[in-house]
PDB file of C-alpha atoms in Angstrom:
ATOM      1  CA  ASP A   1     -69.185  14.047 -10.756  1.00  0.00           C
ATOM      2  CA  LEU A   2     -69.154  17.136  -7.796  1.00  0.00           C
ATOM      3  CA  LEU A   3     -70.286  15.958  -4.498  1.00  0.00           C
ATOM      4  CA  SER A   4     -70.413  19.531  -2.940  1.00  0.00           C
ATOM      5  CA  ASP A   5     -73.544  20.176  -1.368  1.00  0.00           C
ATOM      6  CA  PRO A   6     -75.010  23.572  -1.908  1.00  0.00           C
ATOM      7  CA  GLU A   7     -75.578  23.894   1.983  1.00  0.00           C
ATOM      8  CA  SER A   8     -72.330  22.572   2.700  1.00  0.00           C
ATOM      9  CA  GLU A   9     -70.403  25.053   4.784  1.00  0.00           C
ATOM     10  CA  LEU A  10     -67.292  23.899   3.003  1.00  0.00           C
ATOM     11  CA  PRO A  11     -65.543  26.581   0.845  1.00  0.00           C
ATOM     12  CA  ILE A  12     -64.605  24.122  -1.772  1.00  0.00           C
ATOM     13  CA  CYS A  13     -66.022  21.456  -4.343  1.00  0.00           C
ATOM     14  CA  LEU A  14     -64.944  17.822  -3.757  1.00  0.00           C
ATOM     15  CA  ARG A  15     -64.872  15.598  -6.764  1.00  0.00           C
ATOM     16  CA  ARG A  16     -64.414  11.913  -6.700  1.00  0.00           C
ATOM     17  CA  ARG A  17     -62.716   9.685  -9.447  1.00  0.00           C
ATOM     18  CA  GLN A  18     -63.323   5.989  -9.275  1.00  0.00           C
ATOM     19  CA  PHE A  19     -61.032   3.302 -11.243  1.00  0.00           C
ATOM     20  CA  PRO A  20     -62.065   0.068 -12.132  1.00  0.00           C
ATOM     21  CA  VAL A  21     -60.340  -2.759  -9.855  1.00  0.00           C
ATOM     22  CA  ARG A  22     -60.347  -6.314 -10.520  1.00  0.00           C
ATOM     23  CA  LEU A  23     -59.483  -8.873  -7.803  1.00  0.00           C
ATOM     24  CA  ALA A  24     -56.356 -11.162  -8.490  1.00  0.00           C
ATOM     25  CA  PHE A  25     -54.467 -13.713  -6.984  1.00  0.00           C
ATOM     26  CA  SER A  26     -51.158 -14.670  -7.068  1.00  0.00           C
ATOM     27  CA  MET A  27     -48.789 -17.571  -5.658  1.00  0.00           C
ATOM     28  CA  THR A  28     -45.743 -19.212  -6.212  1.00  0.00           C
ATOM     29  CA  ILE A  29     -45.376 -22.104  -8.360  1.00  0.00           C
ATOM     30  CA  ASN A  30     -44.570 -24.535  -5.516  1.00  0.00           C
ATOM     31  CA  LYS A  31     -47.782 -23.496  -3.801  1.00  0.00           C
ATOM     32  CA  SER A  32     -49.957 -23.693  -7.252  1.00  0.00           C
ATOM     33  CA  GLN A  33     -49.756 -27.532  -6.936  1.00  0.00           C
ATOM     34  CA  GLY A  34     -52.726 -29.029  -6.559  1.00  0.00           C
ATOM     35  CA  GLN A  35     -54.857 -25.916  -7.866  1.00  0.00           C
ATOM     36  CA  SER A  36     -57.004 -26.283 -10.815  1.00  0.00           C
ATOM     37  CA  LEU A  37     -57.590 -23.016 -12.476  1.00  0.00           C
ATOM     38  CA  ASP A  38     -59.381 -21.515 -15.469  1.00  0.00           C
ATOM     39  CA  ARG A  39     -57.198 -18.717 -16.164  1.00  0.00           C
ATOM     40  CA  VAL A  40     -53.155 -18.588 -15.401  1.00  0.00           C
ATOM     41  CA  GLY A  41     -50.835 -16.336 -16.024  1.00  0.00           C
ATOM     42  CA  ILE A  42     -47.331 -16.854 -15.416  1.00  0.00           C
ATOM     43  CA  VAL A  43     -44.548 -14.382 -15.134  1.00  0.00           C
ATOM     44  CA  LEU A  44     -40.973 -15.795 -15.363  1.00  0.00           C
ATOM     45  CA  LYS A  45     -38.765 -13.129 -14.252  1.00  0.00           C
ATOM     46  CA  THR A  46     -36.241 -15.772 -14.305  1.00  0.00           C
ATOM     47  CA  PRO A  47     -36.232 -18.850 -15.750  1.00  0.00           C
ATOM     48  CA  CYS A  48     -37.293 -22.225 -13.974  1.00  0.00           C
ATOM     49  CA  PHE A  49     -34.588 -24.049 -12.368  1.00  0.00           C
ATOM     50  CA  THR A  50     -35.724 -27.281 -10.879  1.00  0.00           C
ATOM     51  CA  HIS A  51     -37.013 -30.367 -12.259  1.00  0.00           C
ATOM     52  CA  GLY A  52     -40.813 -30.100 -14.138  1.00  0.00           C
ATOM     53  CA  GLN A  53     -41.329 -26.762 -12.497  1.00  0.00           C
ATOM     54  CA  PHE A  54     -42.525 -25.019 -15.685  1.00  0.00           C
ATOM     55  CA  TYR A  55     -44.437 -28.390 -16.516  1.00  0.00           C
ATOM     56  CA  VAL A  56     -46.160 -27.457 -13.042  1.00  0.00           C
ATOM     57  CA  ALA A  57     -46.934 -23.778 -13.730  1.00  0.00           C
ATOM     58  CA  VAL A  58     -48.597 -24.326 -17.162  1.00  0.00           C
ATOM     59  CA  SER A  59     -50.388 -27.481 -16.286  1.00  0.00           C
ATOM     60  CA  ARG A  60     -52.491 -25.482 -13.686  1.00  0.00           C
ATOM     61  CA  CYS A  61     -54.430 -24.403 -16.164  1.00  0.00           C
ATOM     62  CA  ARG A  62     -57.817 -26.355 -17.059  1.00  0.00           C
ATOM     63  CA  TYR A  63     -57.993 -24.637 -20.621  1.00  0.00           C
ATOM     64  CA  ARG A  64     -55.646 -23.418 -23.018  1.00  0.00           C
ATOM     65  CA  GLU A  65     -57.180 -20.594 -23.925  1.00  0.00           C
ATOM     66  CA  GLY A  66     -56.588 -19.031 -20.224  1.00  0.00           C
ATOM     67  CA  LEU A  67     -53.205 -19.667 -20.177  1.00  0.00           C
ATOM     68  CA  ARG A  68     -50.920 -16.366 -20.522  1.00  0.00           C
ATOM     69  CA  ILE A  69     -47.091 -16.669 -20.168  1.00  0.00           C
ATOM     70  CA  ALA A  70     -44.934 -13.922 -20.069  1.00  0.00           C
ATOM     71  CA  ALA A  71     -41.058 -14.679 -20.024  1.00  0.00           C
ATOM     72  CA  PHE A  72     -38.379 -12.244 -19.639  1.00  0.00           C
ATOM     73  CA  ASP A  73     -34.188 -12.715 -20.285  1.00  0.00           C
ATOM     74  CA  GLU A  74     -31.292 -11.430 -17.498  1.00  0.00           C
ATOM     75  CA  GLU A  75     -31.524  -7.733 -18.908  1.00  0.00           C
ATOM     76  CA  GLY A  76     -35.219  -7.623 -18.399  1.00  0.00           C
ATOM     77  CA  ASN A  77     -36.337  -8.311 -22.505  1.00  0.00           C
ATOM     78  CA  ARG A  78     -39.610 -10.049 -23.165  1.00  0.00           C
ATOM     79  CA  ILE A  79     -38.523 -13.897 -24.738  1.00  0.00           C
ATOM     80  CA  HIS A  80     -40.664 -15.867 -26.440  1.00  0.00           C
ATOM     81  CA  THR A  81     -39.278 -19.143 -25.458  1.00  0.00           C
ATOM     82  CA  ALA A  82     -38.986 -20.927 -21.988  1.00  0.00           C
ATOM     83  CA  THR A  83     -37.101 -24.173 -20.757  1.00  0.00           C
ATOM     84  CA  ASN A  84     -38.727 -27.076 -19.091  1.00  0.00           C
ATOM     85  CA  VAL A  85     -35.821 -28.276 -16.727  1.00  0.00           C
ATOM     86  CA  VAL A  86     -35.501 -31.882 -17.184  1.00  0.00           C
ATOM     87  CA  ILE A  87     -33.151 -34.000 -15.539  1.00  0.00           C
ATOM     88  CA  LYS A  88     -32.806 -37.246 -17.059  1.00  0.00           C
ATOM     89  CA  GLN A  89     -31.224 -39.470 -13.971  1.00  0.00           C
ATOM     90  CA  PHE A  90     -35.156 -38.633 -12.293  1.00  0.00           C
ATOM     91  CA  LEU A  91     -36.630 -40.224 -15.422  1.00  0.00           C
ATOM     92  CA  LEU A  92     -34.308 -43.177 -15.360  1.00  0.00           C
ATOM     93  CA  ASN A  93     -34.306 -43.868 -11.462  1.00  0.00           C
ATOM     94  CA  PRO A  94     -36.976 -41.925  -9.895  1.00  0.00           C
ATOM     95  CA  PRO A  95     -36.700 -40.724  -6.012  1.00  0.00           C
ATOM     96  CA  ARG A  96     -38.414 -43.199  -3.965  1.00  0.00           C
TER      97      ARG A  96
END
């Protein structure tokens, strides 16, 4: 991995290190509406706060195997549950 040229006038040897990088995208839950993706990673640093927001996030993934969820509490500890906020008034009397 030495990049020095024997005929170079530089008094130092250069070394190159390459790190593998994988392309990734991110978007908010609201911006994800209408998307269908094979792999989805959801990071919930704060709980979902509006009606059906968690459902929208989870339903973006086509396959269950491609879905990963990381949820955290207020102190930053990993938790194993997430709540989908459902406002029952919307179910009984949907907005028009």
